[in-house]
Amino acid sequence: MRVRPGGWRVRTRGVVGDLALRRQALTVGGAEQQVIIVYQAVPGSPSEAALARLL
């Protein structure tokens, strides 16, 4: 598995407001054309609480 360059993104969701999320793109060896995008919030942050409310 290879991690592609990521970064921080701010997304706005009408129900919970702004979410500051770290973005990572992961590829699997032998299938580089397929990418898994993972977004995560800092533990204990308001963004983490907002994500929990979306579930």
Short mmCIF file of N, CA and C in Angstrom, two decimals:
data_model
loop_
_atom_site.label_atom_id
_atom_site.label_comp_id
_atom_site.label_asym_id
_atom_site.label_seq_id
_atom_site.Cartn_x
_atom_site.Cartn_y
_atom_site.Cartn_z
N MET A 1 0.85 -1.17 0.00
CA MET A 1 0.00 0.00 0.00
C MET A 1 0.89 1.23 0.00
N ARG A 2 0.53 2.21 -0.79
CA ARG A 2 1.33 3.44 -0.90
C ARG A 2 0.43 4.63 -0.57
N VAL A 3 0.95 5.55 0.23
CA VAL A 3 0.21 6.76 0.58
C VAL A 3 0.61 7.86 -0.38
N ARG A 4 -0.36 8.43 -1.05
CA ARG A 4 -0.10 9.56 -1.93
C ARG A 4 -0.14 10.84 -1.12
N PRO A 5 0.45 11.91 -1.65
CA PRO A 5 0.40 13.18 -0.93
C PRO A 5 -1.05 13.56 -0.60
N GLY A 6 -1.24 14.05 0.57
CA GLY A 6 -2.57 14.44 1.01
C GLY A 6 -2.57 15.89 1.43
N GLY A 7 -3.29 16.17 2.46
CA GLY A 7 -3.35 17.52 2.97
C GLY A 7 -4.61 17.70 3.77
N TRP A 8 -4.87 18.93 4.10
CA TRP A 8 -6.06 19.26 4.88
C TRP A 8 -7.10 19.85 3.96
N ARG A 9 -8.35 19.53 4.22
CA ARG A 9 -9.47 20.06 3.46
C ARG A 9 -10.52 20.55 4.45
N VAL A 10 -11.19 21.59 4.08
CA VAL A 10 -12.34 22.04 4.87
C VAL A 10 -13.58 21.81 4.04
N ARG A 11 -14.49 21.06 4.59
CA ARG A 11 -15.75 20.75 3.93
C ARG A 11 -16.88 21.38 4.74
N THR A 12 -17.87 21.86 4.05
CA THR A 12 -19.04 22.41 4.75
C THR A 12 -20.21 21.47 4.55
N ARG A 13 -20.78 21.04 5.64
CA ARG A 13 -21.96 20.19 5.63
C ARG A 13 -23.08 20.99 6.28
N GLY A 14 -24.19 21.10 5.61
CA GLY A 14 -25.28 21.93 6.10
C GLY A 14 -25.74 21.59 7.51
N VAL A 15 -25.72 20.32 7.85
CA VAL A 15 -26.24 19.88 9.16
C VAL A 15 -25.28 20.21 10.30
N VAL A 16 -23.97 20.05 10.06
CA VAL A 16 -22.99 20.20 11.15
C VAL A 16 -22.00 21.34 10.96
N GLY A 17 -22.03 22.02 9.82
CA GLY A 17 -21.11 23.14 9.59
C GLY A 17 -19.80 22.70 8.96
N ASP A 18 -18.74 23.47 9.22
CA ASP A 18 -17.44 23.20 8.61
C ASP A 18 -16.73 22.02 9.28
N LEU A 19 -16.07 21.22 8.46
CA LEU A 19 -15.27 20.10 8.94
C LEU A 19 -13.84 20.27 8.43
N ALA A 20 -12.87 20.31 9.33
CA ALA A 20 -11.46 20.34 8.93
C ALA A 20 -10.97 18.89 8.97
N LEU A 21 -10.65 18.36 7.79
CA LEU A 21 -10.33 16.94 7.67
C LEU A 21 -8.99 16.75 6.98
N ARG A 22 -8.23 15.77 7.44
CA ARG A 22 -6.99 15.38 6.77
C ARG A 22 -7.35 14.37 5.70
N ARG A 23 -6.77 14.54 4.52
CA ARG A 23 -7.06 13.68 3.38
C ARG A 23 -5.82 12.87 3.04
N GLN A 24 -6.02 11.56 2.83
CA GLN A 24 -4.94 10.70 2.37
C GLN A 24 -5.48 9.86 1.21
N ALA A 25 -4.65 9.67 0.19
CA ALA A 25 -4.99 8.81 -0.93
C ALA A 25 -4.09 7.58 -0.85
N LEU A 26 -4.68 6.41 -0.84
CA LEU A 26 -3.94 5.16 -0.70
C LEU A 26 -4.11 4.33 -1.96
N THR A 27 -3.02 3.74 -2.43
CA THR A 27 -3.09 2.81 -3.55
C THR A 27 -2.55 1.46 -3.10
N VAL A 28 -2.97 0.42 -3.78
CA VAL A 28 -2.53 -0.93 -3.48
C VAL A 28 -1.59 -1.37 -4.59
N GLY A 29 -0.46 -1.98 -4.24
CA GLY A 29 0.49 -2.45 -5.23
C GLY A 29 -0.18 -3.35 -6.26
N GLY A 30 0.10 -3.11 -7.52
CA GLY A 30 -0.49 -3.88 -8.60
C GLY A 30 -1.82 -3.34 -9.08
N ALA A 31 -2.36 -2.33 -8.38
CA ALA A 31 -3.65 -1.74 -8.77
C ALA A 31 -3.59 -0.23 -8.58
N GLU A 32 -2.52 0.39 -9.08
CA GLU A 32 -2.30 1.81 -8.85
C GLU A 32 -3.42 2.69 -9.43
N GLN A 33 -4.18 2.18 -10.38
CA GLN A 33 -5.28 2.96 -10.94
C GLN A 33 -6.47 3.04 -9.99
N GLN A 34 -6.46 2.22 -8.96
CA GLN A 34 -7.52 2.26 -7.96
C GLN A 34 -6.99 2.98 -6.72
N VAL A 35 -7.76 3.95 -6.24
CA VAL A 35 -7.32 4.77 -5.12
C VAL A 35 -8.41 4.80 -4.06
N ILE A 36 -8.01 4.64 -2.82
CA ILE A 36 -8.93 4.79 -1.68
C ILE A 36 -8.62 6.14 -1.05
N ILE A 37 -9.64 6.98 -0.93
CA ILE A 37 -9.48 8.29 -0.31
C ILE A 37 -10.01 8.18 1.13
N VAL A 38 -9.19 8.61 2.07
CA VAL A 38 -9.55 8.55 3.49
C VAL A 38 -9.53 9.97 4.05
N TYR A 39 -10.60 10.34 4.72
CA TYR A 39 -10.67 11.63 5.42
C TYR A 39 -10.79 11.35 6.90
N GLN A 40 -10.03 12.08 7.71
CA GLN A 40 -10.15 11.92 9.15
C GLN A 40 -9.93 13.25 9.86
N ALA A 41 -10.60 13.37 10.99
CA ALA A 41 -10.50 14.58 11.81
C ALA A 41 -9.51 14.32 12.95
N VAL A 42 -8.96 15.37 13.50
CA VAL A 42 -8.08 15.26 14.65
C VAL A 42 -8.91 14.76 15.84
N PRO A 43 -8.43 13.72 16.54
CA PRO A 43 -9.16 13.21 17.70
C PRO A 43 -9.41 14.32 18.73
N GLY A 44 -10.64 14.37 19.22
CA GLY A 44 -11.01 15.35 20.24
C GLY A 44 -11.36 16.72 19.69
N SER A 45 -11.29 16.89 18.38
CA SER A 45 -11.57 18.20 17.77
C SER A 45 -13.06 18.39 17.52
N PRO A 46 -13.49 19.64 17.32
CA PRO A 46 -14.89 19.88 16.95
C PRO A 46 -15.28 19.16 15.65
N SER A 47 -14.34 19.01 14.75
CA SER A 47 -14.63 18.29 13.50
C SER A 47 -14.92 16.81 13.77
N GLU A 48 -14.21 16.22 14.71
CA GLU A 48 -14.48 14.81 15.05
C GLU A 48 -15.89 14.67 15.62
N ALA A 49 -16.28 15.60 16.49
CA ALA A 49 -17.63 15.56 17.06
C ALA A 49 -18.69 15.75 15.97
N ALA A 50 -18.40 16.64 15.03
CA ALA A 50 -19.34 16.88 13.93
C ALA A 50 -19.49 15.65 13.06
N LEU A 51 -18.39 14.95 12.77
CA LEU A 51 -18.47 13.72 11.99
C LEU A 51 -19.31 12.66 12.70
N ALA A 52 -19.16 12.57 14.01
CA ALA A 52 -19.95 11.60 14.78
C ALA A 52 -21.43 11.90 14.67
N ARG A 53 -21.78 13.18 14.61
CA ARG A 53 -23.20 13.55 14.48
C ARG A 53 -23.77 13.17 13.12
N LEU A 54 -22.90 13.05 12.12
CA LEU A 54 -23.38 12.65 10.78
C LEU A 54 -23.71 11.17 10.69
N LEU A 55 -23.20 10.35 11.60
CA LEU A 55 -23.43 8.91 11.53
C LEU A 55 -24.82 8.53 11.95
#
